[in-house]
Coordinates of C-alpha atoms and ligand atoms in Angstrom, one line a residue:
M14 CA -6.6 -24.6 -7.0
K15 CA -4.5 -22.3 -9.2
I16 CA -4.3 -18.6 -8.2
L17 CA -3.1 -15.5 -10.0
V18 CA -1.5 -12.5 -8.3
V19 CA -1.3 -9.4 -10.4
G20 CA 1.7 -7.1 -9.9
S21 CA 5.4 -7.2 -9.5
G22 CA 6.3 -5.6 -6.2
G23 CA 7.1 -6.6 -2.6
R24 CA 3.4 -6.5 -1.8
E25 CA 2.7 -9.1 -4.5
H26 CA 5.6 -11.3 -3.5
A27 CA 4.3 -11.3 0.1
L28 CA 0.7 -12.1 -1.0
A29 CA 1.9 -14.9 -3.3
W30 CA 4.2 -16.3 -0.6
K31 CA 1.3 -16.4 1.8
L32 CA -1.2 -17.9 -0.7
A33 CA 1.4 -20.6 -1.6
Q34 CA 1.4 -21.8 2.0
S35 CA -2.1 -23.0 1.6
E36 CA -2.3 -26.8 1.2
R37 CA -5.1 -26.4 -1.3
V38 CA -3.1 -24.2 -3.6
Q39 CA -1.6 -26.1 -6.6
M40 CA 0.2 -23.1 -8.2
V41 CA 0.4 -19.3 -7.7
Y42 CA 1.1 -17.4 -10.9
V43 CA 2.4 -13.9 -10.6
A44 CA 2.0 -11.5 -13.5
P45 CA 4.5 -10.1 -14.3
G46 CA 6.3 -10.9 -11.0
N47 CA 10.0 -10.2 -10.1
G48 CA 13.3 -12.0 -9.4
G49 CA 12.1 -13.3 -6.1
T50 CA 8.8 -14.8 -7.4
A51 CA 10.8 -16.3 -10.3
R52 CA 13.1 -18.2 -7.9
D53 CA 10.4 -19.6 -5.6
A54 CA 9.5 -23.1 -6.7
R55 CA 5.9 -22.7 -5.5
L56 CA 5.4 -19.5 -7.7
Q57 CA 5.6 -19.0 -11.4
N58 CA 6.0 -15.7 -13.3
V59 CA 3.8 -14.9 -16.2
P60 CA 5.0 -12.2 -18.6
I61 CA 1.6 -10.7 -19.2
T62 CA 0.4 -7.2 -18.3
D63 CA -2.4 -6.6 -20.8
L64 CA -5.7 -7.0 -19.0
H65 CA -7.5 -8.9 -21.8
A66 CA -4.5 -11.2 -22.3
L67 CA -4.5 -11.9 -18.5
A68 CA -8.2 -12.8 -18.6
D69 CA -7.4 -15.2 -21.5
F70 CA -4.6 -16.8 -19.5
V71 CA -6.9 -17.3 -16.5
E72 CA -9.5 -19.0 -18.7
Q73 CA -6.9 -21.2 -20.4
E74 CA -5.2 -22.3 -17.2
H75 CA -8.5 -22.7 -15.3
I76 CA -7.3 -20.3 -12.5
G77 CA -9.8 -20.3 -9.7
L78 CA -9.1 -16.9 -8.2
T79 CA -7.2 -13.7 -9.1
V80 CA -5.9 -11.2 -6.5
V81 CA -4.9 -7.8 -7.8
G82 CA -2.0 -6.0 -6.0
P83 CA -1.5 -2.5 -7.6
E84 CA -3.8 0.4 -8.2
T85 CA -3.1 0.9 -11.9
P86 CA -4.9 -2.3 -13.2
L87 CA -7.7 -1.6 -10.7
A88 CA -8.2 1.9 -12.0
G89 CA -8.0 0.4 -15.4
G90 CA -11.0 -1.8 -14.7
I91 CA -9.5 -5.3 -14.4
V92 CA -12.2 -6.3 -11.9
N93 CA -15.0 -5.2 -14.2
L94 CA -13.4 -7.1 -17.1
F95 CA -12.8 -10.3 -15.1
R96 CA -16.3 -10.3 -13.6
A97 CA -17.9 -9.7 -17.0
R98 CA -16.1 -12.8 -18.2
G99 CA -17.3 -14.8 -15.2
L100 CA -13.9 -15.0 -13.5
K101 CA -13.4 -14.8 -9.7
V102 CA -11.4 -11.8 -8.7
F103 CA -10.7 -9.9 -5.5
G104 CA -10.5 -6.2 -5.8
P105 CA -12.6 -3.0 -6.3
S106 CA -14.4 -2.2 -9.5
K107 CA -13.1 0.7 -11.6
E108 CA -15.9 2.9 -10.1
A109 CA -15.0 1.9 -6.5
A110 CA -11.3 2.4 -7.2
Q111 CA -12.0 6.1 -7.8
L112 CA -11.5 6.5 -4.0
E113 CA -7.8 6.2 -4.8
S114 CA -7.6 7.2 -8.5
S115 CA -9.1 10.6 -8.0
K116 CA -8.3 12.7 -4.9
D117 CA -11.1 15.1 -5.8
F118 CA -13.6 12.1 -5.9
A119 CA -12.3 11.0 -2.5
K120 CA -12.5 14.4 -0.9
A121 CA -16.0 15.2 -2.2
F122 CA -17.1 11.7 -1.1
M123 CA -15.8 12.2 2.4
Q124 CA -17.4 15.7 2.7
R125 CA -20.7 14.3 1.5
H126 CA -20.7 11.5 4.0
G127 CA -19.3 13.3 7.0
I128 CA -16.0 11.3 7.1
P129 CA -13.3 13.2 9.0
T130 CA -10.6 14.6 6.7
A131 CA -8.6 17.8 6.1
E132 CA -10.5 20.9 4.8
Y133 CA -9.9 21.3 1.0
Q134 CA -10.7 22.8 -2.4
T135 CA -10.2 21.5 -5.9
F136 CA -8.7 23.6 -8.7
S137 CA -7.9 23.3 -12.4
E138 CA -7.0 27.0 -12.9
L139 CA -3.8 28.7 -11.7
A140 CA -5.0 32.1 -10.4
P141 CA -7.7 30.8 -7.9
A142 CA -5.3 28.1 -6.7
H143 CA -2.6 30.7 -5.9
A144 CA -5.1 32.9 -4.3
Y145 CA -6.4 30.1 -2.1
I146 CA -2.9 29.4 -0.9
D147 CA -2.3 33.0 -0.1
A148 CA -5.6 33.1 1.8
K149 CA -4.9 29.9 3.8
G150 CA -1.1 30.3 4.4
A151 CA 1.5 27.6 5.0
P152 CA 2.0 24.8 5.8
I153 CA -0.4 23.5 3.2
V154 CA -0.7 20.4 1.1
I155 CA -0.9 20.2 -2.7
K156 CA -2.1 17.0 -4.3
A157 CA -2.3 15.9 -8.0
D158 CA -5.9 14.6 -8.5
G159 CA -4.9 11.4 -10.4
L160 CA -2.5 8.5 -9.8
A161 CA 1.1 9.7 -9.6
A162 CA 2.9 6.6 -8.2
G163 CA 3.1 8.2 -4.7
K164 CA 4.9 11.3 -6.0
G165 CA 1.8 13.6 -6.5
V166 CA 1.7 15.0 -2.9
V167 CA 3.7 18.1 -1.8
V168 CA 3.6 19.0 1.8
A169 CA 4.6 22.6 1.5
M170 CA 6.1 24.1 4.6
T171 CA 6.4 27.6 3.0
L172 CA 4.2 29.6 0.7
E173 CA 6.9 29.6 -1.9
E174 CA 7.0 25.8 -2.0
A175 CA 3.2 25.7 -2.3
H176 CA 3.0 28.2 -5.2
Q177 CA 5.8 26.3 -6.9
A178 CA 3.9 22.9 -6.5
V179 CA 0.8 24.5 -8.1
D180 CA 2.9 25.7 -11.0
H181 CA 4.5 22.3 -11.5
M182 CA 1.2 20.5 -11.6
L183 CA -1.1 23.0 -13.4
A184 CA 1.3 25.0 -15.6
D185 CA 4.3 22.7 -16.3
N186 CA 2.2 19.5 -16.5
R187 CA 4.8 17.5 -14.5
F188 CA 2.2 14.8 -13.7
G189 CA 0.4 15.0 -17.1
D190 CA -3.3 14.4 -16.9
A191 CA -3.0 13.3 -13.2
G192 CA -2.0 16.9 -12.3
A193 CA -4.5 18.8 -14.5
R194 CA -6.7 19.0 -11.5
I195 CA -5.3 19.5 -8.0
V196 CA -6.6 19.3 -4.4
I197 CA -5.2 21.9 -2.0
E198 CA -5.8 20.9 1.6
E199 CA -5.2 21.8 5.2
F200 CA -2.0 20.5 6.7
L201 CA -2.6 18.0 9.4
A202 CA -0.1 17.4 12.2
G203 CA 0.1 14.1 14.2
E204 CA 1.1 10.5 13.8
E205 CA 0.2 8.4 10.7
A206 CA -1.1 4.9 10.7
S207 CA -2.2 2.5 7.9
F208 CA -5.7 1.0 8.6
I209 CA -6.4 -1.8 6.1
V210 CA -9.6 -3.8 5.8
M211 CA -11.0 -6.4 3.4
C212 CA -14.5 -5.9 2.1
D213 CA -16.8 -8.4 0.3
G214 CA -19.5 -5.9 -0.6
K215 CA -21.4 -6.4 2.8
N216 CA -18.9 -7.4 5.5
V217 CA -15.7 -5.7 6.6
L218 CA -12.8 -7.6 8.0
P219 CA -10.0 -5.5 9.5
L220 CA -6.4 -6.7 9.0
A221 CA -3.6 -6.1 11.5
T222 CA -2.6 -2.5 11.9
S223 CA 0.7 -1.1 10.6
Q224 CA 2.7 2.0 10.2
D225 CA 4.8 3.1 7.1
H226 CA 7.9 5.2 7.0
K227 CA 7.7 7.5 3.9
R228 CA 10.9 9.6 4.2
L229 CA 14.1 8.3 2.7
Q230 CA 16.4 8.8 5.7
D231 CA 16.5 8.1 9.5
N232 CA 14.5 10.4 11.8
D233 CA 12.0 11.0 8.9
Q234 CA 14.4 13.2 7.0
G235 CA 14.9 13.5 3.3
P236 CA 12.5 13.2 0.4
N237 CA 9.2 11.3 0.4
T238 CA 9.4 7.8 -1.1
G239 CA 6.9 5.0 -1.7
G240 CA 7.8 3.7 1.7
M241 CA 11.2 2.8 3.3
G242 CA 9.8 0.3 5.8
A243 CA 6.7 -0.7 7.8
Y244 CA 5.9 -2.5 11.0
S245 CA 2.9 -4.3 12.4
P246 CA 1.1 -3.9 14.8
A247 CA 1.1 -0.1 15.2
P248 CA 0.6 0.6 19.0
I249 CA -1.0 4.0 18.3
V250 CA -4.0 2.1 17.1
T251 CA -5.3 1.0 20.5
P252 CA -8.4 -1.1 20.8
A253 CA -10.4 2.1 21.5
M254 CA -8.8 3.9 18.5
H255 CA -9.6 0.8 16.3
A256 CA -13.2 0.9 17.3
R257 CA -13.4 4.6 16.6
V258 CA -11.8 4.3 13.1
M259 CA -14.2 1.6 12.2
R260 CA -17.2 3.7 13.4
E261 CA -16.2 7.1 12.1
I262 CA -14.2 6.2 8.9
I263 CA -14.4 2.6 7.6
N264 CA -18.1 1.8 8.1
P265 CA -19.3 5.2 6.8
T266 CA -17.1 4.8 3.8
I267 CA -18.5 1.4 2.8
Q268 CA -22.0 2.6 3.6
G269 CA -21.5 5.9 1.8
M270 CA -20.3 4.1 -1.4
A271 CA -23.3 1.8 -1.3
K272 CA -25.6 4.9 -0.9
D273 CA -23.9 6.4 -4.0
G274 CA -24.6 3.2 -5.8
I275 CA -21.1 1.6 -5.7
V276 CA -20.6 -1.7 -4.0
F277 CA -17.1 -1.8 -2.5
T278 CA -15.2 -5.0 -2.7
G279 CA -11.4 -5.5 -2.2
F280 CA -8.9 -4.1 0.2
L281 CA -9.6 -0.6 1.6
Y282 CA -6.7 1.2 3.0
A283 CA -7.3 4.4 5.0
G284 CA -4.2 6.4 5.6
L285 CA -4.8 8.0 8.9
M286 CA -3.4 11.1 10.7
I287 CA -4.0 10.9 14.4
D288 CA -3.6 14.2 16.2
A289 CA -2.1 14.9 19.6
A290 CA -5.6 14.8 21.2
G291 CA -6.2 11.3 19.6
N292 CA -8.6 12.3 16.8
P293 CA -8.2 10.3 13.6
K294 CA -8.6 11.9 10.2
T295 CA -8.4 10.4 6.7
L296 CA -5.4 11.6 4.7
E297 CA -6.2 9.3 1.8
F298 CA -7.8 6.1 0.6
N299 CA -6.1 3.4 -1.3
C300 CA -8.1 0.6 -2.8
R301 CA -5.4 -2.0 -2.4
M302 CA -2.9 -3.3 0.2
G303 CA -0.1 -1.0 1.2
D304 CA 3.5 -1.5 0.0
P305 CA 5.6 -2.1 2.2
E306 CA 2.8 -2.7 4.8
T307 CA 1.8 -6.0 3.2
Q308 CA 5.2 -7.5 3.9
P309 CA 5.0 -7.3 7.7
I310 CA 1.3 -7.9 7.8
M311 CA 1.5 -11.1 5.7
S312 CA 4.4 -12.3 7.8
R313 CA 2.1 -12.2 10.8
L314 CA -1.0 -13.7 9.3
K315 CA -1.5 -17.3 10.6
T316 CA -4.9 -17.9 8.9
D317 CA -4.9 -19.6 5.5
L318 CA -5.1 -16.7 3.0
L319 CA -6.8 -18.8 0.3
G320 CA -9.7 -19.5 2.6
V321 CA -10.0 -15.8 3.5
M322 CA -9.9 -14.8 -0.2
E323 CA -12.6 -17.4 -1.0
H324 CA -14.9 -15.9 1.6
A325 CA -14.1 -12.4 0.3
V326 CA -15.2 -13.2 -3.3
N327 CA -18.2 -15.2 -2.1
G328 CA -19.5 -12.4 0.3
T329 CA -19.0 -14.4 3.5
L330 CA -16.2 -12.6 5.2
D331 CA -18.4 -12.5 8.4
A332 CA -17.5 -16.1 8.8
V333 CA -13.8 -15.4 9.1
E334 CA -11.8 -14.8 12.2
L335 CA -8.2 -13.9 11.5
E336 CA -5.4 -15.3 13.6
W337 CA -2.2 -13.3 13.9
D338 CA 1.3 -14.1 15.1
R339 CA 1.6 -12.2 18.4
R340 CA 5.1 -11.1 17.5
T341 CA 5.9 -7.7 16.0
A342 CA 7.0 -7.7 12.4
V343 CA 9.5 -5.0 11.2
G344 CA 10.0 -4.7 7.4
V345 CA 13.1 -2.8 6.2
V346 CA 13.2 -1.7 2.6
L347 CA 16.6 -2.0 0.9
A348 CA 16.6 0.6 -1.9
A349 CA 18.8 1.2 -4.9
A350 CA 21.3 4.1 -5.1
G351 CA 19.6 7.2 -6.5
Y352 CA 16.2 6.2 -5.1
P353 CA 13.6 7.8 -5.2
D354 CA 14.5 10.1 -8.1
N355 CA 16.8 8.1 -10.3
P356 CA 17.4 4.6 -9.0
T357 CA 20.3 2.8 -10.7
K358 CA 19.6 -0.6 -12.2
G359 CA 21.4 -3.8 -13.1
D360 CA 23.6 -4.2 -10.0
A361 CA 24.3 -7.7 -8.8
I362 CA 22.6 -8.7 -5.5
N363 CA 24.4 -11.1 -3.2
G364 CA 24.0 -12.6 0.3
I365 CA 20.2 -13.0 0.7
P366 CA 19.9 -15.7 3.4
A367 CA 17.3 -18.4 3.3
E368 CA 13.9 -17.7 5.0
S369 CA 13.7 -18.6 8.7
A370 CA 11.1 -18.5 11.4
E371 CA 12.4 -15.1 12.4
A372 CA 13.1 -13.4 9.0
V373 CA 12.0 -13.5 5.4
T374 CA 13.2 -11.4 2.5
F375 CA 10.6 -10.2 -0.1
H376 CA 11.7 -9.1 -3.5
A377 CA 10.4 -6.0 -5.4
G378 CA 12.9 -4.3 -7.9
T379 CA 14.8 -7.5 -8.7
T380 CA 15.2 -9.5 -11.9
D381 CA 16.6 -12.9 -12.5
V382 CA 19.0 -12.7 -15.4
D383 CA 20.3 -16.2 -16.4
G384 CA 20.3 -17.3 -12.8
K385 CA 21.9 -14.1 -11.5
L386 CA 19.9 -11.7 -9.4
V387 CA 20.2 -8.0 -10.3
T388 CA 18.4 -4.8 -9.3
S389 CA 15.7 -3.5 -11.5
G390 CA 13.8 -0.9 -9.5
G391 CA 14.0 1.7 -6.7
R392 CA 12.8 -0.5 -3.8
V393 CA 14.8 -3.6 -4.3
L394 CA 14.0 -5.9 -1.3
C395 CA 12.1 -5.8 1.9
V396 CA 13.5 -7.8 4.8
V397 CA 11.0 -8.6 7.5
G398 CA 12.1 -9.6 11.0
L399 CA 9.8 -11.0 13.6
G400 CA 10.4 -10.7 17.4
D401 CA 8.6 -10.4 20.7
N402 CA 8.8 -6.6 20.6
V403 CA 9.9 -3.9 18.1
K404 CA 13.5 -4.0 19.3
M405 CA 13.8 -7.8 18.8
A406 CA 12.1 -7.7 15.4
Q407 CA 14.4 -4.9 14.4
K408 CA 17.4 -7.0 15.4
Q409 CA 16.2 -9.9 13.2
A410 CA 15.6 -7.7 10.2
Y411 CA 18.9 -5.8 10.5
E412 CA 20.9 -8.9 10.9
V413 CA 19.6 -10.1 7.5
A414 CA 19.9 -6.6 5.9
D415 CA 23.6 -6.5 6.9
K416 CA 24.3 -9.8 5.1
I417 CA 22.8 -8.5 1.8
H418 CA 24.9 -6.5 -0.7
F419 CA 24.4 -4.6 -3.9
E420 CA 26.1 -1.4 -5.1
G421 CA 24.8 1.7 -3.4
M422 CA 22.3 -0.1 -1.2
Q423 CA 20.4 2.4 1.1
F424 CA 18.1 1.7 4.0
R425 CA 16.9 3.2 7.2
R426 CA 18.2 2.0 10.5
D427 CA 15.2 3.2 12.5
I428 CA 12.2 1.3 11.1
G429 CA 9.7 0.9 13.9
W430 CA 11.0 3.9 16.0
R431 CA 7.5 5.2 16.8
G432 CA 6.6 1.7 18.1
L433 CA 9.6 1.9 20.5
K434 CA 8.3 5.2 21.8
H435 CA 4.9 4.0 22.7
Ligands
AMP507 P1 -1.1 10.6 0.4 O1 -0.5 10.0 -0.9 O2 -2.3 11.5 0.2 O3 -1.1 9.7 1.5 O4 0.1 11.6 0.8 C1 1.4 11.1 1.0 C2 1.9 11.6 2.3 O5 1.9 13.0 2.4 C3 1.2 11.1 3.5 O6 1.5 9.8 3.9 C4 1.5 12.1 4.6 O7 2.8 11.9 5.1 C5 1.6 13.4 3.7 N1 0.3 14.1 3.8 C6 -0.7 14.0 2.9 N2 -1.8 14.8 3.2 C7 -1.4 15.5 4.3 C8 -2.0 16.5 5.1 N3 -3.2 17.0 4.8 N4 -1.3 17.0 6.1 C9 -0.1 16.5 6.4 N5 0.6 15.6 5.7 C10 -0.1 15.1 4.6
LIG508 N1 2.8 2.5 1.8 C1 2.0 3.4 1.2 C2 1.2 2.9 0.1 O1 1.2 1.7 -0.2 O2 0.5 3.7 -0.5

């Protein structure tokens, strides 16, 4: 079978890499892909991003299944379009993707269905937003309603920061339409975890747990980023916590969507905050896999991913039992100089070792220019190491990271630290 993976990041490289391991897969196309997917003999990049043109390509090439990585094409209705043309695709419809594409939609949904989340209000006018902040005090969290590539959230530790964030979004239009409406919510303290499941419209199949590292520097210092590393499994999600999250968050979400007339298919990612007393709340929903969480999660998946995807598009996920590598996977993002604000591009990348049983390097912001690999984005690579515990997995990942070179490369040395603590 031929498969198409839509996207160009580390998440899509990891999904395509895993799909290509299936004996029944003839070719995995990646649209548009990156330098890493270009170099892998089992993968082929396709320079198409227009959704109609992608559907044409799928018909022409007789591609049996499409898997969508990023939120933008999902919010743009790629799944609706493909289904209308009779093409098999795994992902949420445009309507279901609102759980991610509108924070106001997600918050109102959670409130309506009793799903634990931070207290909030939505604003589109300056004066009531400022008044709400003064009434609630700091710390407080300001979120652009729409998609803002991970940059639309300000965790304001002071009133001044909070008021400034409101002005940036509502007055200065820093996020365009995405910030024309904002959600202001209660600050939640605790430990975060990424809880990702697959849904076929009826059945829910949880993937391995993971934890992301959002801040740029060690010890969770510096600005927020799209994610500087992730590891799996996340020990904070004990079996009891897992059962509770399924019962209080995931199942009510799928059922609530159905009650509201929306069948949820695709990956559902609940970003959790677990407080000191062990109560989980939903920080956000994503309607896709996490990046970089996908890289360690796919590195641990032993089950044939094509088979799982086929069950997912056929509504038979209840027949699937996933098998995971018992080892821990630690994924370290190697980012470009200037990331996250102004990443430099065009620097030569050298020293990436071949994949082994203990480590694999996934590409994100890389391009192959006449056989030379250069940087082309903020998060350039993600090195995943596997080991019997967090420390051993870290050792494998950092041994590889230390062999790789590009100008101004930055990475955290402490990916997985919360796992060491548990
Ligand atoms: P989001 O895109 O909504 O996941 O927000 C990005 C990051 O901001 C999260 O991963 C958290 O680290 C932080 N964050 C979001 N909402 C809150 C909240 N209510 N309290 C504390 N931190 C938050
Ligand atoms: N790693 C966070 C995200 O994918 O949204």
